[in-house]
Tab-separated table of C-alpha atoms in Angstrom:
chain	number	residue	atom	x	y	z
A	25	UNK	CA	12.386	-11.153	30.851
A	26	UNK	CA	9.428	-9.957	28.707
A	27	UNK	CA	8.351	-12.090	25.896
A	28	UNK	CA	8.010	-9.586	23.348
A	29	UNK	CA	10.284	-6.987	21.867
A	30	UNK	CA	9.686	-4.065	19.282
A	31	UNK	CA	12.871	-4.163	16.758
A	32	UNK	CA	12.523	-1.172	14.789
A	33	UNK	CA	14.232	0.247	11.624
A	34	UNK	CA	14.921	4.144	10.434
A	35	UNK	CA	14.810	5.572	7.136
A	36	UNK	CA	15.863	8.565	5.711
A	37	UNK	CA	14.031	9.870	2.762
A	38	UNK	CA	16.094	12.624	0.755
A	39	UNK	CA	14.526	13.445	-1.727
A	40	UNK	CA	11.159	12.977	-4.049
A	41	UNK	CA	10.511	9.326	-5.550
A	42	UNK	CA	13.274	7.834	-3.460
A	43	UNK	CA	13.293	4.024	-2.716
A	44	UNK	CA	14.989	2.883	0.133
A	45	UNK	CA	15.949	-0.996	1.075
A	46	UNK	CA	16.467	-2.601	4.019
A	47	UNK	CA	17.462	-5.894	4.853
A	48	UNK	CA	18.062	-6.757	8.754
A	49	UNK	CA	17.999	-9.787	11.200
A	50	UNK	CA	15.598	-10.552	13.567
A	51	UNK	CA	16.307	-10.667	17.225
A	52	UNK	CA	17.583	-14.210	17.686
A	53	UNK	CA	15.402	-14.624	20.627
A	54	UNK	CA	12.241	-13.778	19.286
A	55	UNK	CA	10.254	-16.770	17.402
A	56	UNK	CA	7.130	-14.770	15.943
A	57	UNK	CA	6.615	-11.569	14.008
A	58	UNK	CA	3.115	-10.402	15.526
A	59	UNK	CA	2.453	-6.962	13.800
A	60	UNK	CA	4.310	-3.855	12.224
A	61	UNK	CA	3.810	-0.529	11.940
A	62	UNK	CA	4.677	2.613	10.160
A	63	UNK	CA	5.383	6.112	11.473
A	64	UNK	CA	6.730	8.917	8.965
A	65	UNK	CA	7.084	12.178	10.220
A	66	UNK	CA	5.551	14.030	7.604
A	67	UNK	CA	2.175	13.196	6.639
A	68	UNK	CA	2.436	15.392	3.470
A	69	UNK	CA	4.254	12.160	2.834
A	70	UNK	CA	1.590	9.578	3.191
A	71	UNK	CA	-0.279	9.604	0.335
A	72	UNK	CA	0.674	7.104	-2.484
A	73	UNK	CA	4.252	6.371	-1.022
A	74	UNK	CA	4.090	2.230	-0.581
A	75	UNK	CA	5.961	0.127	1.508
A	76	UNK	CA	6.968	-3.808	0.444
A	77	UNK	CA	7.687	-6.155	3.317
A	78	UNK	CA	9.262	-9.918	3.084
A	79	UNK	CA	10.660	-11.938	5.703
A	80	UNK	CA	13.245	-15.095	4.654
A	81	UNK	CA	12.454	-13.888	0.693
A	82	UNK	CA	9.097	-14.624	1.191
A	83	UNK	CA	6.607	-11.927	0.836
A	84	UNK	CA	4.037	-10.534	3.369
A	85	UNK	CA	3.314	-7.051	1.965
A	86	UNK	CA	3.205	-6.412	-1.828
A	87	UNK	CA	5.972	-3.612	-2.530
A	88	UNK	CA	3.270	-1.538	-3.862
A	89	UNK	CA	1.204	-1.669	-0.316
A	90	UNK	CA	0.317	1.507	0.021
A	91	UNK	CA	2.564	3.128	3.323
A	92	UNK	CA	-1.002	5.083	4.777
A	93	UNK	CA	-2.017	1.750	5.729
A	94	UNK	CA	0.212	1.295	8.113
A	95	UNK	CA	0.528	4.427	10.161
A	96	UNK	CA	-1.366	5.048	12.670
A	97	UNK	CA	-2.648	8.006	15.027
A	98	UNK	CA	-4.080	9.243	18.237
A	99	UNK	CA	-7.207	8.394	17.302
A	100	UNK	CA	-6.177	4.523	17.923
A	101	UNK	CA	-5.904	2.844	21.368
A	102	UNK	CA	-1.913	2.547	21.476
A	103	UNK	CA	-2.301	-0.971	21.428
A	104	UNK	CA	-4.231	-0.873	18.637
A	105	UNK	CA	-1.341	1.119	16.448
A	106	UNK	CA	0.099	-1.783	14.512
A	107	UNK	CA	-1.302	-4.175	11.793
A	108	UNK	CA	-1.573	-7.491	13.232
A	109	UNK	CA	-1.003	-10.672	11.499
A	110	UNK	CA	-3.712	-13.075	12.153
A	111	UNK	CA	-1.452	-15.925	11.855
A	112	UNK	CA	2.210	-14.875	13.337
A	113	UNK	CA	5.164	-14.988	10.815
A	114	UNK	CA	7.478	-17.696	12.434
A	115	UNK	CA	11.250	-15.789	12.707
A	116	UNK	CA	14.168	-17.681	13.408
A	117	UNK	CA	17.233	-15.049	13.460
A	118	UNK	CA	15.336	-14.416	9.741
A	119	UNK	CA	15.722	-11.741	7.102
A	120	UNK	CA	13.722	-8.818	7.023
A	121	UNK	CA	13.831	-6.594	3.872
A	122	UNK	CA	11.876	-3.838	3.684
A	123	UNK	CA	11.491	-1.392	0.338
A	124	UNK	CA	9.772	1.951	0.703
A	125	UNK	CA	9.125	3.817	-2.473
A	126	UNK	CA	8.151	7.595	-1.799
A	127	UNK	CA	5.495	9.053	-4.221
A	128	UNK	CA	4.972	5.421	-5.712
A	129	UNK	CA	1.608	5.648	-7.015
A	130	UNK	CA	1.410	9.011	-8.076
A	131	UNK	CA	3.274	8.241	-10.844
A	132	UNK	CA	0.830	5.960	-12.164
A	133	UNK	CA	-1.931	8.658	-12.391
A	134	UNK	CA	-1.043	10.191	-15.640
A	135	UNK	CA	-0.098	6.607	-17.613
A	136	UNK	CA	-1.605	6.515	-20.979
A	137	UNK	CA	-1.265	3.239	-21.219
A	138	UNK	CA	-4.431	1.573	-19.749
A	139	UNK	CA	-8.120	1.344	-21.677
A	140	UNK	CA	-9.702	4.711	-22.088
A	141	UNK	CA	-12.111	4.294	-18.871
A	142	UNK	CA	-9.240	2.914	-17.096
A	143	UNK	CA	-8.770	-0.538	-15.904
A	144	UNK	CA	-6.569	-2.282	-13.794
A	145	UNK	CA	-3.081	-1.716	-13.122
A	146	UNK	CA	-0.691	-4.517	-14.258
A	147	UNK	CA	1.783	-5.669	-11.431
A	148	UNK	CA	4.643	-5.363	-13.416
A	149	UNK	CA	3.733	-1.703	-13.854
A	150	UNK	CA	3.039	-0.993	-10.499
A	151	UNK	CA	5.875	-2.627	-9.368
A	152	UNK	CA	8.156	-1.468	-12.567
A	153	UNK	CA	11.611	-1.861	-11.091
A	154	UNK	CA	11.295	-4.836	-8.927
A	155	UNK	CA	13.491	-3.538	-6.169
A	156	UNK	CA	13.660	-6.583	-4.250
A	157	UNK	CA	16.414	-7.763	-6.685
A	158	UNK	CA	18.120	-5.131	-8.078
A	159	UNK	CA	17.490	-1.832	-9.637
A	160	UNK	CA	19.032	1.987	-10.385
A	161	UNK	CA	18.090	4.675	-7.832
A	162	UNK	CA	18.055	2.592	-4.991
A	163	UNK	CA	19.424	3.345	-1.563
A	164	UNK	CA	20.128	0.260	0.037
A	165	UNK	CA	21.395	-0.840	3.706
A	166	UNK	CA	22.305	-3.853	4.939
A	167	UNK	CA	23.369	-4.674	8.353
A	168	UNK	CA	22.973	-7.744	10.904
A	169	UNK	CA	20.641	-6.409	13.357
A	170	UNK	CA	18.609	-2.902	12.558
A	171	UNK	CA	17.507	-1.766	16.017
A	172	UNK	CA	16.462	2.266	16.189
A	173	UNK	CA	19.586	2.553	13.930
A	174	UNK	CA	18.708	5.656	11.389
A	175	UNK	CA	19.736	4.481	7.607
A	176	UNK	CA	20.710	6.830	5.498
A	177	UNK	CA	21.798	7.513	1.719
A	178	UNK	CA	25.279	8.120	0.649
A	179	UNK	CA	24.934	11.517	0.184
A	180	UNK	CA	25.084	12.616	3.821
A	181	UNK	CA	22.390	13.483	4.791
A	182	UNK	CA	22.046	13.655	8.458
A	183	UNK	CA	22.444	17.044	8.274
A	184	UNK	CA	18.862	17.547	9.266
A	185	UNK	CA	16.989	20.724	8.170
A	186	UNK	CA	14.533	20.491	4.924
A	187	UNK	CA	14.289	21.297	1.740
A	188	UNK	CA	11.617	21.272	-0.582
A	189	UNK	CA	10.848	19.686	-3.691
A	190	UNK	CA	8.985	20.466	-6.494
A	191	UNK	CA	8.142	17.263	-7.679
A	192	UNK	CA	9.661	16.614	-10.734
A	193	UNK	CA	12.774	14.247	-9.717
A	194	UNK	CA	13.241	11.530	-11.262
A	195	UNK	CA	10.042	8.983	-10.322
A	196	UNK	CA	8.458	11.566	-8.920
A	197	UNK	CA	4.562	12.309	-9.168
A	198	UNK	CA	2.686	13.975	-12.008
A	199	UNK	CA	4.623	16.986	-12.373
A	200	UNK	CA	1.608	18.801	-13.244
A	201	UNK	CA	0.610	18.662	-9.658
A	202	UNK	CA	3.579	18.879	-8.086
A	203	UNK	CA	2.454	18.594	-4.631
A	204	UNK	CA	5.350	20.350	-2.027
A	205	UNK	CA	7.064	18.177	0.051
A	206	UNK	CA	9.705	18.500	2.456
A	207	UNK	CA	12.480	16.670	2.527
A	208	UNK	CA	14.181	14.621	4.011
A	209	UNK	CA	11.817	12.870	6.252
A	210	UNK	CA	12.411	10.001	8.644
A	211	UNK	CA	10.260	6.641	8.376
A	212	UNK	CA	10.231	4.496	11.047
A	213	UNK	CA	9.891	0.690	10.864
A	214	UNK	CA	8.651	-1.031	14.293
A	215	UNK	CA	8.134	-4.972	14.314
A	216	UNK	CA	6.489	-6.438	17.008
A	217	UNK	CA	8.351	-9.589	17.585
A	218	UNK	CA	7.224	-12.159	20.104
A	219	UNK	CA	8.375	-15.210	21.717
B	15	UNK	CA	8.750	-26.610	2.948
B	16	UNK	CA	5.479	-25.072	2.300
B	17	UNK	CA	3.700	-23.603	4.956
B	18	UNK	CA	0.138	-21.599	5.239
B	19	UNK	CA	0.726	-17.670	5.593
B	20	UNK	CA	-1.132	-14.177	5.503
B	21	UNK	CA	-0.359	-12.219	2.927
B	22	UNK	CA	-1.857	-8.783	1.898
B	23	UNK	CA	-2.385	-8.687	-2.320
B	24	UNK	CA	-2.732	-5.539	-3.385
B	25	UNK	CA	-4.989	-5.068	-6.774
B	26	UNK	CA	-4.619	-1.103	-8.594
B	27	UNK	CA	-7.132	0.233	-10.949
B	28	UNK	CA	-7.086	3.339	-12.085
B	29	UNK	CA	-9.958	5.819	-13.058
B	30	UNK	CA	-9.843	7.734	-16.101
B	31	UNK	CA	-13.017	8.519	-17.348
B	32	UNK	CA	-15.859	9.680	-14.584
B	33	UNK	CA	-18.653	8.324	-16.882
B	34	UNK	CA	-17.548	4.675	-17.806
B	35	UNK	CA	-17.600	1.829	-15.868
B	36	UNK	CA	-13.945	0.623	-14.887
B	37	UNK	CA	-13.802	-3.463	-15.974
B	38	UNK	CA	-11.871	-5.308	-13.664
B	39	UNK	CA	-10.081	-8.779	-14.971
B	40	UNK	CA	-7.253	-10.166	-13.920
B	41	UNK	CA	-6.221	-13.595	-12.287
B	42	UNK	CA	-5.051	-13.874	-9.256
B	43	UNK	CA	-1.427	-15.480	-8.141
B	44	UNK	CA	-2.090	-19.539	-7.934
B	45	UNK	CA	-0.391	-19.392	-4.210
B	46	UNK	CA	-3.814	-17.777	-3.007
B	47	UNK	CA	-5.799	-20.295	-1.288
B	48	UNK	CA	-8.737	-18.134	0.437
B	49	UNK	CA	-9.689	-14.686	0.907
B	50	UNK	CA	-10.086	-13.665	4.531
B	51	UNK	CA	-11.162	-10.479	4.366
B	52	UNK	CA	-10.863	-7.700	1.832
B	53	UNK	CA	-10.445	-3.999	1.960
B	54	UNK	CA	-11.133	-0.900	-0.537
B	55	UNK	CA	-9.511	2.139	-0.052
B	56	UNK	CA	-8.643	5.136	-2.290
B	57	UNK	CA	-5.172	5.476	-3.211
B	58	UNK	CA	-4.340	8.826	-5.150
B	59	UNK	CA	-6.214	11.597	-6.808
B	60	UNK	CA	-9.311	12.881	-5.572
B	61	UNK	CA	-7.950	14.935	-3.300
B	62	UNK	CA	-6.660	16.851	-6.944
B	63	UNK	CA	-10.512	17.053	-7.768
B	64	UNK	CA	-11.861	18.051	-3.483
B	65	UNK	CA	-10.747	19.967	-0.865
B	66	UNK	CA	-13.100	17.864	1.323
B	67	UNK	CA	-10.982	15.621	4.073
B	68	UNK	CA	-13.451	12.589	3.619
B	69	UNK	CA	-16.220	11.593	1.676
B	70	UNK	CA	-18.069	8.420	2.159
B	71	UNK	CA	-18.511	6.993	-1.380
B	72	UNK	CA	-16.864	7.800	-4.550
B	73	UNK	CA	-17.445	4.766	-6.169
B	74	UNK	CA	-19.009	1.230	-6.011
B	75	UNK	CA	-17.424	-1.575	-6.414
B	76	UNK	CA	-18.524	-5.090	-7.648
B	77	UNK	CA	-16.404	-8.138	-6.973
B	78	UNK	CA	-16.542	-11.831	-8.313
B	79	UNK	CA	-14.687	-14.166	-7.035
B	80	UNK	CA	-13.258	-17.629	-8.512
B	81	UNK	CA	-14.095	-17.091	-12.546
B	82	UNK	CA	-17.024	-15.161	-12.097
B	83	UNK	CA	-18.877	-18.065	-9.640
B	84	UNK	CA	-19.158	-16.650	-6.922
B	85	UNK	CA	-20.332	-12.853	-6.336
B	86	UNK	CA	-19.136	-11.112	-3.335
B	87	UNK	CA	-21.580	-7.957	-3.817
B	88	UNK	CA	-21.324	-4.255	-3.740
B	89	UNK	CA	-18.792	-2.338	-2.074
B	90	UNK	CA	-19.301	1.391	-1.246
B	91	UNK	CA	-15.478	2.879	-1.788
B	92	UNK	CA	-14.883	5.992	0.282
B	93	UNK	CA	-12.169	8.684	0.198
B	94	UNK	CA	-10.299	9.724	3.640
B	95	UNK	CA	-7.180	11.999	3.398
B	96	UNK	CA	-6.723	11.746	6.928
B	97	UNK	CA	-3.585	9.795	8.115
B	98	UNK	CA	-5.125	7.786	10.587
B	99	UNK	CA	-5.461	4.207	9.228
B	100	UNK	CA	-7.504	1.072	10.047
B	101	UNK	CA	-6.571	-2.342	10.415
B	102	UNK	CA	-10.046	-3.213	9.776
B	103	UNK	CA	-11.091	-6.111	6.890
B	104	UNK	CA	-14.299	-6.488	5.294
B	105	UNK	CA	-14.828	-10.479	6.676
B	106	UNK	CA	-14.405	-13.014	4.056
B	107	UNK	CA	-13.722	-16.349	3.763
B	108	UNK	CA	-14.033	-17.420	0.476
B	109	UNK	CA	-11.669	-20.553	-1.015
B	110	UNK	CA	-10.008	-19.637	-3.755
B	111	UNK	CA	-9.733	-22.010	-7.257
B	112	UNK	CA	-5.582	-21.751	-8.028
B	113	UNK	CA	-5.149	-19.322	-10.541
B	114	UNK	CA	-8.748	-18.264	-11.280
B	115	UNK	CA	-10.456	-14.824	-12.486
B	116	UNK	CA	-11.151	-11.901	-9.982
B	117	UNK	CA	-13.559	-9.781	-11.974
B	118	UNK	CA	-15.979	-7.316	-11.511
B	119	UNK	CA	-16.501	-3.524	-12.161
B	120	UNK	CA	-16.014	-0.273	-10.578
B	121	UNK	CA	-18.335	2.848	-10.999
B	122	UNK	CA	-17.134	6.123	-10.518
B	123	UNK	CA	-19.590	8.825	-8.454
B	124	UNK	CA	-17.233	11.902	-8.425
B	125	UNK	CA	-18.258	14.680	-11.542
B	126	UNK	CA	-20.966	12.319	-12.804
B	127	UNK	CA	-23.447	15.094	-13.248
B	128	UNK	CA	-23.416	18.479	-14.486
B	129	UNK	CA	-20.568	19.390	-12.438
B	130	UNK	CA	-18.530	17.101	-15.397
B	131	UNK	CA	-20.202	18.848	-18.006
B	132	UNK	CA	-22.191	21.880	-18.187
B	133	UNK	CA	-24.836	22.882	-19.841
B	134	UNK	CA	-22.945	24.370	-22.839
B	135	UNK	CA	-21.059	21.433	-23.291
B	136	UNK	CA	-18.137	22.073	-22.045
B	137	UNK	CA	-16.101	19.524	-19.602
B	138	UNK	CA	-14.919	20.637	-16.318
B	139	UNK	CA	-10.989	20.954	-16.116
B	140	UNK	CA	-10.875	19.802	-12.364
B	141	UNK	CA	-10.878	15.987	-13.724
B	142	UNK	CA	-8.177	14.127	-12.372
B	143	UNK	CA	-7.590	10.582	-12.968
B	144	UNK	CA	-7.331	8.478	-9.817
B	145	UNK	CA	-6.471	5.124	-8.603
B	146	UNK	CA	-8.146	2.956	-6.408
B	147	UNK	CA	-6.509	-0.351	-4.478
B	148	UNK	CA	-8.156	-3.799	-3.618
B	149	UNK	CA	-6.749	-4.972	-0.886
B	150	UNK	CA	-6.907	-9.261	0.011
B	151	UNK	CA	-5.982	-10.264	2.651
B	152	UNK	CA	-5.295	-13.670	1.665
B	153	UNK	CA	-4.072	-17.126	2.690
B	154	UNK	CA	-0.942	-18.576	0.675
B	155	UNK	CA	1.019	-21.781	0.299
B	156	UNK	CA	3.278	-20.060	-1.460
């Protein structure tokens, strides 16, 4: 049997400024998270979306890491396409949650709230609705193992085709550059768990 | 049971003025142990001032480390709209005093010059704030 396995998680985004949780189980015969990876299939997408990781309730990504990071293209070796841990995350059938926030940051750009020449960004700003615990406008799936299963919202939506946003849902980027974006768009989660 | 682990911090600042010097303060989570490497990278809103896919430096960033002891240098902070990403740290490996200062400043280079203002005085429109993220990559005993 191979020693490694890649356990990977689907999301459906619907619509602008949607968050989407996670939580899953880690194969049970796997002992060490070595990496993790993003892919989303629209790149229009990548920009200022953020993705929050945490394993057992502890946290390895900060929810506002930005989602960009973690995608990777043809330009890397394919065994290069994952962020590694330096030191592997020890799993033992653990928790994963996973919170991805699309259009995160862009709502930040036109906050009057910071010095004149800008400063920075409180946490509890950047991470206003601290969506690891609770919070409105959240899509959430749970389930005991999350293995290329696509999650989805209430609302239906595997009904596939797009439509496009303007922008201006609710947590959705500075309206007054509305950037178009289709929607929905699938984000895929892969872990690279070892033994 | 406390054990050592990587964790990525993320630090936002945002850029609203292309002529003053962004002050960075704030203190770092006491969980943080060391620094291992650090990374720079443009978040969100240049690409509403260029149409240009990359450009190598719009900004410079100063960091200091552990209440202003120790000074990591300058950083050159560049802008890439391409979604291709890199794994790849500036090496650090500084220890970190439990809840202590990370300070510095950041210095914008995008519409410092007459492109901002003209020669008649008036200021270009194209301005858009933008925010740029430290990232630490960082051990914790959290």
């Amino acid at each position: 049997m191979r020693g490694f396995r890649y356990q990977q998680v689907n999301l459906r985004i619907s619509r602008s400024g949607q968050r989407v949780y996670f939580n899953a189980e880690s194969h049970k015969d796997y002992t060490m998270l070595k990496g993790i990876a993003l892919s989303i299939g629209y790149d229009g997408a990548l920009f200022g979306s953020t993705f929050g990781f945490r394993v057992d309730e502890k946290k390895i990504l900060d929810e506002s890491h930005e989602a960009h990071l973690l995608v990777f293209g043809n330009d890397v070796p394919p065994n290069e396409r994952m962020m590694f841990f330096e030191t592997p995350v020890p799993l033992q059938a653990s928790k994963l949650e996973g919170i991805y926030t699309d259009s995160a940051l862009q709502a930040l750009l036109g906050n009057t709230s910071y010095s004149p020449g800008g400063g920075v960004i409180p946490p509890a700003a950047v991470n206003v609705k601290k969506t690891f615990v609770s919070g409105k406008d959240i899509v959430s799936y749970s389930h005991v193992i999350a293995d290329a299963i696509l999650i989805s919202d209430n609302a239906g939506v595997f009904t596939g085709g797009g439509g496009l946003s303007s922008g201006v849902a609710a947590g959705s980027p500075d309206p007054a550059n509305p950037a178009p974006v289709y929607y929905p768009y699938d984000v895929r989660i892969t872990m690279y768990l070892s033994k | 049971m406390s054990s050592t682990r990587v964790i990525h911090h993320p630090v936002q600042l945002i850029v609203r003025q292309p002529l003053t010097p962004v002050n960075i303060y704030t203190v770092l989570p006491g969980h943080i142990r060391r620094v291992v490497g650090v990374k720079v990278v443009h978040s969100v809103g240049v690409h509403l001032m260029s149409t240009d896919m990359y450009l190598p430096a719009i900004g410079y960033l100063s960091l200091e480390f552990n209440n202003r002891n120790y000074h990591m240098g300058h950083i050159d902070v560049p802008f890439d709209n391409r979604a291709e990403a890199s794994d790849a740290y500036l090496d650090t490996q500084i220890d970190i005093i439990p809840d202590s200062l990370l300070s510095g400043h950041y210095e914008n280079n995008v519409f410092t010059g007459t492109d901002y203002q003209r020669a008649d005085g008036t200021i270009t429109d194209k301005w858009s704030n933008y925010i740029v993220t430290i990232y630490l990559k960082a051990l914790s005993d959290d």
